[in-house]
Short mmCIF file of C-alpha atoms and ligand atoms in Angstrom, two decimals:
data_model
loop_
_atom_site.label_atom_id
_atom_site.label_comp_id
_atom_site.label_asym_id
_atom_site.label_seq_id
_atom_site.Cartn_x
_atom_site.Cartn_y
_atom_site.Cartn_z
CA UNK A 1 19.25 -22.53 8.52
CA UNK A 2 16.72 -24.71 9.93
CA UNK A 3 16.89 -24.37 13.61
CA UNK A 4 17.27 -20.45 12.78
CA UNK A 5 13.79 -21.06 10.59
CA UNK A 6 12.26 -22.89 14.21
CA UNK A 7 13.52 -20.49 16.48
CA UNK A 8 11.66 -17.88 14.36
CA UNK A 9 8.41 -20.03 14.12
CA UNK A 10 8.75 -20.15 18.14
CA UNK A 11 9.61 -16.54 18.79
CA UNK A 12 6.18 -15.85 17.13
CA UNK A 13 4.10 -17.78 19.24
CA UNK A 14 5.53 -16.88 22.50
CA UNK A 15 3.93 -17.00 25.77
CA UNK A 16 1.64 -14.41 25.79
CA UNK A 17 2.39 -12.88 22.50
CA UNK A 18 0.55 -12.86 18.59
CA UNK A 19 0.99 -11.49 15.35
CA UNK A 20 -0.50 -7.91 13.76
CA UNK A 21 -1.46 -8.65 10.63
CA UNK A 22 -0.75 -4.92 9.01
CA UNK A 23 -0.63 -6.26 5.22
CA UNK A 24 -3.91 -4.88 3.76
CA UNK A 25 -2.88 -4.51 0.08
CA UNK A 26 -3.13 -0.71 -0.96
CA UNK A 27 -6.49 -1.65 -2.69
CA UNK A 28 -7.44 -2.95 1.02
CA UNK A 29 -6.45 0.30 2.61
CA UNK A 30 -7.85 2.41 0.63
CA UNK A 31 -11.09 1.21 0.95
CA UNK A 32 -11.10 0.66 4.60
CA UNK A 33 -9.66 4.51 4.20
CA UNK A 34 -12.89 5.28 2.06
CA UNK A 35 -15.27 4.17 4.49
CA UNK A 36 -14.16 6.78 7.00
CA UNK A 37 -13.18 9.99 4.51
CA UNK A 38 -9.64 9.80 4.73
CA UNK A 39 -7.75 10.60 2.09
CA UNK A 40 -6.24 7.63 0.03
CA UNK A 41 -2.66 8.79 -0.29
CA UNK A 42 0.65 6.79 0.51
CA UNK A 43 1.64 9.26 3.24
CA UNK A 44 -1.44 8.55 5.41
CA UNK A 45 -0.84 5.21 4.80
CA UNK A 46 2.69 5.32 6.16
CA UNK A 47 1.66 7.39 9.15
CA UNK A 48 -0.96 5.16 9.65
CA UNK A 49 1.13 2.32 9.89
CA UNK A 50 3.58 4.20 11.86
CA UNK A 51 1.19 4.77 14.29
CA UNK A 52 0.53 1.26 14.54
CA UNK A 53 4.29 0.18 14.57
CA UNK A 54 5.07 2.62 17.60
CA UNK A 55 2.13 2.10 19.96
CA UNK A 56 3.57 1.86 23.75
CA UNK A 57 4.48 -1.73 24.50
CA UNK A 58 4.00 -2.56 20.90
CA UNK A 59 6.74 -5.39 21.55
CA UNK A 60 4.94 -7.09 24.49
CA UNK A 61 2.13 -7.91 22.60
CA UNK A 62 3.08 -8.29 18.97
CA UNK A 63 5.86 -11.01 18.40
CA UNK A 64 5.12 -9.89 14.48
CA UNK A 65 4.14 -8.27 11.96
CA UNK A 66 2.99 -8.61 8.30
CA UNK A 67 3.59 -5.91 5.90
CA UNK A 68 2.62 -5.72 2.38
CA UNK A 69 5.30 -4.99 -0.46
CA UNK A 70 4.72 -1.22 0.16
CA UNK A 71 5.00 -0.72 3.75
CA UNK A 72 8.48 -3.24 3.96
CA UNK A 73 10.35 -0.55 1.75
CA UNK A 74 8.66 2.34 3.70
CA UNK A 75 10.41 4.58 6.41
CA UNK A 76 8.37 6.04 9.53
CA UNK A 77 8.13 9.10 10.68
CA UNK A 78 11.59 9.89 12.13
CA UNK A 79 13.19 8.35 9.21
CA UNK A 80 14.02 5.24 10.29
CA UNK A 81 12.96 2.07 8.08
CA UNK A 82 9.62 0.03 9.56
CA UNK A 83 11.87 -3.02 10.02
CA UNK A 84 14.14 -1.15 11.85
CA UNK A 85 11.67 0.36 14.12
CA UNK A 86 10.07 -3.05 14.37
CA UNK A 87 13.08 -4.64 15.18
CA UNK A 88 14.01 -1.75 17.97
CA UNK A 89 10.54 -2.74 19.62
CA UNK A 90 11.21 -6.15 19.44
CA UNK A 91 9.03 -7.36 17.04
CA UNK A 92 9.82 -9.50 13.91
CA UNK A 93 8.84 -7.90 10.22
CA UNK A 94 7.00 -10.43 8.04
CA UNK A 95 5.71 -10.06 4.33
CA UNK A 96 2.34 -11.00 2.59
CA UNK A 97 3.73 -13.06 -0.36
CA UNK A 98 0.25 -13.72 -2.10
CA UNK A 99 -1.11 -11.64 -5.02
CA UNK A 100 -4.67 -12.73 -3.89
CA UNK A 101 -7.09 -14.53 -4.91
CA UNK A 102 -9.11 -15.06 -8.66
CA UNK A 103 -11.52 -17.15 -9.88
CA UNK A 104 -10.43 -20.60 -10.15
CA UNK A 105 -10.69 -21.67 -14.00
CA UNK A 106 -13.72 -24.90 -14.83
CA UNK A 107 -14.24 -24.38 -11.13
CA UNK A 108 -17.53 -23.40 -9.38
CA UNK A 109 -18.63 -19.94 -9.57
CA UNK A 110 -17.01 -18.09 -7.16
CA UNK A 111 -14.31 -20.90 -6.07
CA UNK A 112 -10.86 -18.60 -6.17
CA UNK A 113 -7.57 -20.05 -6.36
CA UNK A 114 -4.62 -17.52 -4.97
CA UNK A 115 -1.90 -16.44 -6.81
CA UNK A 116 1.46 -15.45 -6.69
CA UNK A 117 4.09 -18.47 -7.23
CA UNK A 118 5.58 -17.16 -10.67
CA UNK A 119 9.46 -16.03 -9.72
CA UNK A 120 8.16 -16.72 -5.93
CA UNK A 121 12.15 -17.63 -4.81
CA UNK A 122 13.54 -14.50 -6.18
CA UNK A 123 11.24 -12.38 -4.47
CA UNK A 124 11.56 -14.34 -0.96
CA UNK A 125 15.24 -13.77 -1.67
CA UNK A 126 14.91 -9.79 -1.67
CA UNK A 127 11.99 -9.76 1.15
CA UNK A 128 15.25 -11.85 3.10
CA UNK A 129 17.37 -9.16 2.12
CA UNK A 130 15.00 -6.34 2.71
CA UNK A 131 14.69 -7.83 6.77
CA UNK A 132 11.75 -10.15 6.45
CA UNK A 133 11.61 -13.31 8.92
CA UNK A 134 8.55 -14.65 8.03
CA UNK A 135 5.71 -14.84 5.23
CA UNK A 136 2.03 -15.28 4.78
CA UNK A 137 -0.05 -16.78 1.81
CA UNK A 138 -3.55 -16.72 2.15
CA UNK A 139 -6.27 -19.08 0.58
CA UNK A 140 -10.10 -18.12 0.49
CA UNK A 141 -12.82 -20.93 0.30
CA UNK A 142 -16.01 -20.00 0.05
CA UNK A 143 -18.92 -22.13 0.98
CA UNK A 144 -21.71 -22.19 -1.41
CA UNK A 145 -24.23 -25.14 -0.90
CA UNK A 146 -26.01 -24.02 -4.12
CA UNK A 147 -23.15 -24.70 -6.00
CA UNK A 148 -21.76 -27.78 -3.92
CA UNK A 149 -18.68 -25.51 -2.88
CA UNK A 150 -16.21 -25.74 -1.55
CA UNK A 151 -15.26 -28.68 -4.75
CA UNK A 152 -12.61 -31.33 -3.99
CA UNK A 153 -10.60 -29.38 -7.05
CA UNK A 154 -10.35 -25.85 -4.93
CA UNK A 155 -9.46 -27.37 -2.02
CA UNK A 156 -6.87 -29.40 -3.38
CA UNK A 157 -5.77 -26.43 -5.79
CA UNK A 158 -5.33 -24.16 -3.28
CA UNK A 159 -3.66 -26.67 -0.59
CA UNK A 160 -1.30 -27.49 -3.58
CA UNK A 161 -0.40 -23.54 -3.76
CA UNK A 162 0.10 -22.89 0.00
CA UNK A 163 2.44 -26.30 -0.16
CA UNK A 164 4.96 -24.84 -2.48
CA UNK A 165 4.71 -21.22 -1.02
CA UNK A 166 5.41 -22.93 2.20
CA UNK A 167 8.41 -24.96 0.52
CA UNK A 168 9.63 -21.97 -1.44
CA UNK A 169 9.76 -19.94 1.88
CA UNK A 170 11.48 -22.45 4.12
CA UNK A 171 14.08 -23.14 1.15
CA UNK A 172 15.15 -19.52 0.58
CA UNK A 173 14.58 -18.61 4.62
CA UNK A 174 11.45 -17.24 5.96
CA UNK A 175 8.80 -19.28 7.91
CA UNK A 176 5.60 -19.67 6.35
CA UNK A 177 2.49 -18.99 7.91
CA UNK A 178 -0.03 -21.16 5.85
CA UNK A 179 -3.66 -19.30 6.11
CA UNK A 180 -6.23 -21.29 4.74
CA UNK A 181 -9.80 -18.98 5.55
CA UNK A 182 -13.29 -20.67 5.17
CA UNK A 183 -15.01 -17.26 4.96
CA UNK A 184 -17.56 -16.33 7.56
CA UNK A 185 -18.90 -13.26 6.43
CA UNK A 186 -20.03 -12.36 2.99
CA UNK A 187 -23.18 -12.70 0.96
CA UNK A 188 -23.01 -16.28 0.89
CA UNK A 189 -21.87 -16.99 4.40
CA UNK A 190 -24.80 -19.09 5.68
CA UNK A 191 -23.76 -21.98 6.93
CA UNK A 192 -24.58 -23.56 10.03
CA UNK A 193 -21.55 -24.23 13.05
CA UNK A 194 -21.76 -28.09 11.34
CA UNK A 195 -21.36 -27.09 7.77
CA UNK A 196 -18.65 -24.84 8.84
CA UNK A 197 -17.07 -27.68 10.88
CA UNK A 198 -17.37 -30.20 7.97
CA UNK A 199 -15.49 -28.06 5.29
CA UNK A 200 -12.81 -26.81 8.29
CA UNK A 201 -12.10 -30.39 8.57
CA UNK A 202 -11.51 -31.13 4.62
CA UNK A 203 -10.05 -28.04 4.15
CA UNK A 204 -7.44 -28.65 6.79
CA UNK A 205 -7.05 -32.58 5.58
CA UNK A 206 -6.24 -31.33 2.09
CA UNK A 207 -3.56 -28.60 3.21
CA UNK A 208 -1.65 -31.15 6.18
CA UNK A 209 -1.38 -33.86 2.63
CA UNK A 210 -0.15 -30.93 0.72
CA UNK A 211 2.30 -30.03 3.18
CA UNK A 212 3.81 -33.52 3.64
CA UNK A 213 3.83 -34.39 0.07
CA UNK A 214 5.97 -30.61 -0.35
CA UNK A 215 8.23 -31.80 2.12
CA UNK A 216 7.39 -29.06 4.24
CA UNK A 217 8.95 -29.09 7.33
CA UNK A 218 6.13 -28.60 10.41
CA UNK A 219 8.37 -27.23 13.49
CA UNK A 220 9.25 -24.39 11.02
CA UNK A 221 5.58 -23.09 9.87
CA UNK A 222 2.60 -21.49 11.61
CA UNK A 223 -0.92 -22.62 10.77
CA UNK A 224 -3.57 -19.43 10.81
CA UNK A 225 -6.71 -20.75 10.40
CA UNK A 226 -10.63 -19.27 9.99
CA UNK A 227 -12.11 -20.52 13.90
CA UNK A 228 -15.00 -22.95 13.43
CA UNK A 229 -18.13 -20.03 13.64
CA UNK A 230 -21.49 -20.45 11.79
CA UNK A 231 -22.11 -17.77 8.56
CA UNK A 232 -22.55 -14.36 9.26
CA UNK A 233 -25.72 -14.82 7.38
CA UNK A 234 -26.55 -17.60 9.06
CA UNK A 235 -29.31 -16.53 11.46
CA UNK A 236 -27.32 -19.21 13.75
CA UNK A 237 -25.62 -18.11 16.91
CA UNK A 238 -23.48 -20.48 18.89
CA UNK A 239 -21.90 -19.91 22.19
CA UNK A 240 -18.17 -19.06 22.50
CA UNK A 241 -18.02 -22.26 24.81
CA UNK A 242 -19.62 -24.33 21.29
CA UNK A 243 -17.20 -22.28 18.86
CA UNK A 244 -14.11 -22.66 21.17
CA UNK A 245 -14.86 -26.73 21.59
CA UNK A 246 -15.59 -27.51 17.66
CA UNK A 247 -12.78 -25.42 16.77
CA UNK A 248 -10.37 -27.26 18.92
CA UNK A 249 -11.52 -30.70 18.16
CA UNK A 250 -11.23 -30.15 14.53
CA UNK A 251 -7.49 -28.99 14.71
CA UNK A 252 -6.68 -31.49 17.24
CA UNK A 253 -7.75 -34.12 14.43
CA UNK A 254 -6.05 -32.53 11.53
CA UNK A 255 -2.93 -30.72 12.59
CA UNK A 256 0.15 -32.28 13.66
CA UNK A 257 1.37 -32.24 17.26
CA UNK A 258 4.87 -30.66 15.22
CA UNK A 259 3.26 -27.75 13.95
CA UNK A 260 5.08 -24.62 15.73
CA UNK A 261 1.49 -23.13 16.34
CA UNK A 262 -1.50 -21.82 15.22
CA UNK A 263 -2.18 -18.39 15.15
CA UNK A 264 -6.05 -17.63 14.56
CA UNK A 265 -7.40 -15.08 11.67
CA UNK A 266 -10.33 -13.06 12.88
CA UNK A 267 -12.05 -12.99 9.59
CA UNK A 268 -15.24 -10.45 10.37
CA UNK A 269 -15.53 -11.02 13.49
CA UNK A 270 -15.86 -8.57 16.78
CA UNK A 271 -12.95 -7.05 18.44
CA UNK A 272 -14.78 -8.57 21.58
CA UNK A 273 -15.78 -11.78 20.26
CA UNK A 274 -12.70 -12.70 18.24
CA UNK A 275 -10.74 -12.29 22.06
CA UNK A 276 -13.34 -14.37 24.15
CA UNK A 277 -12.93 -16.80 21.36
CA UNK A 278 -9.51 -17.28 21.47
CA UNK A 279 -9.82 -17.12 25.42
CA UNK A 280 -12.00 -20.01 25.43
CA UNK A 281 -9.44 -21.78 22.81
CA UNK A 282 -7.06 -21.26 25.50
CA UNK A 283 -8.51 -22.57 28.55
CA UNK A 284 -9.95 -25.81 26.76
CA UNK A 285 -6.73 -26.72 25.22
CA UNK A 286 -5.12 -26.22 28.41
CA UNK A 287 -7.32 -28.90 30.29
CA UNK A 288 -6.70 -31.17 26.52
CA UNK A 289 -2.97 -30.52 26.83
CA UNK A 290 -3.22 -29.11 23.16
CA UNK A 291 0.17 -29.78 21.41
CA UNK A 292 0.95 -26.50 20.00
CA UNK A 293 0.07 -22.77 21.28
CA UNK A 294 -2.93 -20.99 20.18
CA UNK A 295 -2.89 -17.48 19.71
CA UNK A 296 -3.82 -14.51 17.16
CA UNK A 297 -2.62 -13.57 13.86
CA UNK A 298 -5.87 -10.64 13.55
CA UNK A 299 -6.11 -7.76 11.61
CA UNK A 300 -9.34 -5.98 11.86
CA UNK A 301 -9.94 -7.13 14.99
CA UNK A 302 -6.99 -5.29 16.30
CA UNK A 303 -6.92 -2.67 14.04
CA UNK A 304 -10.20 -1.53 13.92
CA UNK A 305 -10.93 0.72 17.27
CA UNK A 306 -7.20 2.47 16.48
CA UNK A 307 -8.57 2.72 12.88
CA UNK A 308 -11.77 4.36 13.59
CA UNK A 309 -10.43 6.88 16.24
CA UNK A 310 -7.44 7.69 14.18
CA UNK A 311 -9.66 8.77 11.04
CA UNK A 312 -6.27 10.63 9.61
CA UNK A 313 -6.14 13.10 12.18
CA UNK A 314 -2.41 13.91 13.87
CA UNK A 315 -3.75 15.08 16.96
CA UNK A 316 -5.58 11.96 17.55
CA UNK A 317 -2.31 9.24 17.04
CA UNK A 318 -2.28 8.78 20.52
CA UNK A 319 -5.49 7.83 21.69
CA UNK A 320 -5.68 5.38 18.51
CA UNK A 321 -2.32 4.06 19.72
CA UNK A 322 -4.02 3.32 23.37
CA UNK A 323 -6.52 1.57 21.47
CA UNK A 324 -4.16 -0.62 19.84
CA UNK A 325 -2.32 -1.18 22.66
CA UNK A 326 -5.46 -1.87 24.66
CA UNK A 327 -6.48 -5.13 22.29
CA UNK A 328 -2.60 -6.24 22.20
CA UNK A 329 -2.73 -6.61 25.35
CA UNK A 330 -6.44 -8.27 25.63
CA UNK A 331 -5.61 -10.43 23.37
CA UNK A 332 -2.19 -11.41 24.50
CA UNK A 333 -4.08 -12.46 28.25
CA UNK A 334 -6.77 -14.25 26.05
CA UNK A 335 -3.56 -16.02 24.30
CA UNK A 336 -3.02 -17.19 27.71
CA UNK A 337 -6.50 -18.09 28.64
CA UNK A 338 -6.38 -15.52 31.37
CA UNK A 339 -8.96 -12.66 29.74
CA UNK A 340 -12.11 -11.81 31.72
CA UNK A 341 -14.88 -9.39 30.28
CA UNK A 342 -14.78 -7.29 33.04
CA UNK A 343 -11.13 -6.22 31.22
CA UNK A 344 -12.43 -5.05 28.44
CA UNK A 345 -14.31 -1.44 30.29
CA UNK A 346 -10.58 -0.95 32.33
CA UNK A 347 -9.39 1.33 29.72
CA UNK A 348 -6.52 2.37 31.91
CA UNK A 349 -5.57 -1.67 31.65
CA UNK A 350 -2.48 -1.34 29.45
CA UNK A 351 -0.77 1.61 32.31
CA UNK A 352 -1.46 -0.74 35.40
CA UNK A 353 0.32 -3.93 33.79
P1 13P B 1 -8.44 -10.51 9.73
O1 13P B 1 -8.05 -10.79 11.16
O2 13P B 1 -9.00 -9.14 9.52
O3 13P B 1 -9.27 -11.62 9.15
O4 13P B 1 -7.10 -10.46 8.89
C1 13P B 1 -6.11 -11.38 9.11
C2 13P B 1 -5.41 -11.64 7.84
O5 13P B 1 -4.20 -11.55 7.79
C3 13P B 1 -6.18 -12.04 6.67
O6 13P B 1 -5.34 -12.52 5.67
#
């Protein structure tokens, strides 16, 4: 079991390769659906997905993919299941396992604490049975200075959570990917690069004691984590150069050299920016001889130019699937620290490679 558990963990940090994360909740899509008119039904949600799932080269780029509950028992268009098409492109089906997050109780205003360990095993057990690999769990921290959040009691409440998910997955089969997100967009995103960098670094110090004290075993999970990147709201800009370097420093001190790898959430920001970023990541921890591979885990910055050229139209699946397929591929040369911006304007990129 456990080498199989590691050879997974690998396989999804390949050379080269990243995750999709495709697990917007229906809630999610729908609203993301909203903003553009289309309809909010479960077919265009499947063909959505199906569009995603069948985009040319889909393998070479994508290592995996995270589904939510609905999508894993959903078949594409020619019938077949998603796992099974996944699995035909070569890519490994993985399932959100959170219920997301609610207010954390005599915490801060605001402070959320994720949910969804209640009868956690049994339903890891069917996900197994049902074709899933690997897992995600998902913990929000919000940074409030008016409040004096992030509190020592979230942090440690929801490092204590992604500790057993992480345990609960490994024990019944499925590697964890452990996502602990300092929020960088929002209404009350307005930190500075250093405030950001401070919490990143308790944040991350609370989950790595969690994980130890859950016996959790570190060659078997993936780390996604927020990137270091002042508030949205900030009125701070740093350079990718400055996000890239704090970033790296702060998971060089806080994540063990044993972790299979880090795979980066994009959290809000720019298709663009979200690849230079992880670019930058690349070629710096290349000249640190970083432990572990860096690479992407992203959802809207992946999804979003298929997404928006899609807008639940049939006769537009392809072009949205070039679009995918462009960023999979950006983002797998960034992954490598071999992305230029000059890439970005070849839109015939994906056809010469
Ligand atoms: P974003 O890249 O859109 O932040 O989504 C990644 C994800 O899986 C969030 O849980």
């Amino acid at each position: 079991m456990s080498s199989q558990l590691a050879a997974v963990a690998k396989a999804l940090v390949a050379p080269g390769k990243g995750i999709l994360a495709a697990d917007e909740s229906t809630g999610t899509c729908n609203k993301r659906f909203a903003a553009l008119n289309i309809p909010q039904t479960e077919e265009l949600r499947r063909n959505y997905r199906d569009l995603l799932f069948t985009a040319p080269s889909f393998g070479s780029y994508f290592s995996g993919v995270i589904l939510y509950d609905e999508t894993i028992r959903q078949n594409g268009r020619d019938g077949r299941t998603f796992v099974e098409i996944l699995q035909a492109a070569g890519s490994l089906p993985g399932i959100k396992l959170d219920t997301g997050p609610q207010q954390l109780a005599l915490a801060n205003p605001g402070e959320k604490i994720t949910e969804g360990l209640d009868g956690l095993a049994k339903r890891v057990d069917e996900y197994v049975k049902l074709g899933a690999k690997f897992a995600k769990w998902r913990a929000v921290i919000t940074i409030d200075a008016a409040h004096g959040s992030p509190s020592d009691a979230c942090l440690h409440a929801n490092a204590g959570a992604l500790a057993r998910y992480a345990a609960i997955c490994q024990a019944g089969g499925l590697v964890p990917i452990v996502e602990p997100e300092v929020l960088m967009d929002g209404d009350l995103a307005t930190q500075s690069l250093e405030t950001s960098l401070a919490v990143h670094e308790r944040t991350l110090h609370h989950v790595f004691n969690e994980l130890h004290r859950a016996n959790v075993v570190y060659e078997e999970m993936i780390l996604k984590p927020s990137m270091v990147i002042p508030g949205l709201k900030s009125g701070e800009t740093a350079s990718v150069r400055d996000v890239a370097q704090t970033t790296l420093t702060t998971l060089l001190r806080y994540v063990p050299a044993a972790v299979a790898g880090i795979a980066f959430l994009s959290g809000g920001q720019g298709n663009e920016e979200a690849t230079a970023h992880l670019n930058e990541i690349n070629v710096l921890a290349k000249a640190e001889n970083a432990p572990w591979p860096l690479t992407f885990s992203y959802g809207r910055a992946l999804q979003q130019p298929a997404l928006h050229l899609w807008l639940g139209d049939d006769a537009k699946v392809e072009a949205a699937q070039a679009a995918l397929s462009h960023r999979g591929l950006l983002n797998s040369l960034a992954a490598q620290g071999k992305w230029s911006p000059d890439l970005e304007k070849q839109r015939d990129l994906v056809a010469t490679r």
